[in-house]
Coordinates of C-alpha atoms in Angstrom, one line a residue:
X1 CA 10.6 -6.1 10.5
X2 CA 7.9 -4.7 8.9
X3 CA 8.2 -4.9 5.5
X4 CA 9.3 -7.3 2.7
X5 CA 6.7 -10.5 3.3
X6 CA 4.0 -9.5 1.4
X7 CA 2.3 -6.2 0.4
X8 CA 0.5 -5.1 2.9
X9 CA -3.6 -3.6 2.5
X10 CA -4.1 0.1 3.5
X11 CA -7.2 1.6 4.7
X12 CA -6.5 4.8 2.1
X13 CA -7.2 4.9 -1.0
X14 CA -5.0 5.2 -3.8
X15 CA -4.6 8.3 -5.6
X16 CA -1.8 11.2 -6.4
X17 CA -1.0 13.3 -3.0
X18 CA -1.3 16.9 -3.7
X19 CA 1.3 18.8 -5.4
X20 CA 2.4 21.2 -2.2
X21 CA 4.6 19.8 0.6
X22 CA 3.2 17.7 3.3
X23 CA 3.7 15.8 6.6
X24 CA 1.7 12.7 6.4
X25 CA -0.1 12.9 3.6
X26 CA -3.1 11.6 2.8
X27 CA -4.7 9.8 -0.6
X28 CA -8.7 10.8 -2.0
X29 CA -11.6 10.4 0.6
X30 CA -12.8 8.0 -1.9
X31 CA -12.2 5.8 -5.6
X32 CA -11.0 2.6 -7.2
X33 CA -8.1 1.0 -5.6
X34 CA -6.9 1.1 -1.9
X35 CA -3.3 1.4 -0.9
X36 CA -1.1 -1.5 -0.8
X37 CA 2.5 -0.9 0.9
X38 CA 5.6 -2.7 1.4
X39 CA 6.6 -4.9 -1.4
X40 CA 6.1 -8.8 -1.5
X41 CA 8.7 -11.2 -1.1
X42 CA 9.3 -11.8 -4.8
X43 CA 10.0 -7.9 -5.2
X44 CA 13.4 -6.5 -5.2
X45 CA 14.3 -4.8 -2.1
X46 CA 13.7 -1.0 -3.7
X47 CA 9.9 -1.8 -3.2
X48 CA 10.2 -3.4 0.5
X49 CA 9.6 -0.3 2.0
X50 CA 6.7 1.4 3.8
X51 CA 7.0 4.8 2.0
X52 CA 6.6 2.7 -1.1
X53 CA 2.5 2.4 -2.5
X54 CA 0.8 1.1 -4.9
X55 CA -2.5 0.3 -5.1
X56 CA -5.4 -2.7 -5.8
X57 CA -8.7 -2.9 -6.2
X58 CA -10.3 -4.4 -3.1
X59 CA -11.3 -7.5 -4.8
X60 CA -8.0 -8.1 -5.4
X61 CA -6.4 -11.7 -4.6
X62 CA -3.1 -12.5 -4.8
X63 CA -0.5 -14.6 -2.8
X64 CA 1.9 -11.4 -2.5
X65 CA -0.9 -9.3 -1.1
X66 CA -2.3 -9.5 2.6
X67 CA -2.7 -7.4 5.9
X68 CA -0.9 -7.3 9.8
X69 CA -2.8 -7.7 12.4
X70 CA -1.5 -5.7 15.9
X71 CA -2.2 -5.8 19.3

């Protein structure tokens, strides 16, 4: 499970996705918050999704916010 623990930091930053349709979409090249994704575990469940973003500045700390590390 993936999602639902804590929002989860993004390499991308945040930013609107371009009007036209696209397969994996991808934010600005560059700007003031990167993408958080995932929803924390005080959320309700409509944000514990991956397709669900927000975004924080990378100074950010929070308790809710954090990263996965894979192997």
């Amino acid at each position: 499970d993936m999602s639902g623990n804590v929002w989860e930091w993004c390499h991308e930053w945040y930013g609107a996705y371009s009007e036209r349709p696209q397969i994996n979409p991808s934010g600005p090249t560059s700007g003031i918050s990167r993408v958080v994704r995932g929803g924390g575990w005080s959320n309700t469940s409509s944000y514990t999704r991956v397709s669900y973003r927000n975004g924080n500045t990378p100074d950010n700390r929070n308790i809710m916010v954090g990263f996965r590390l894979a192997l």
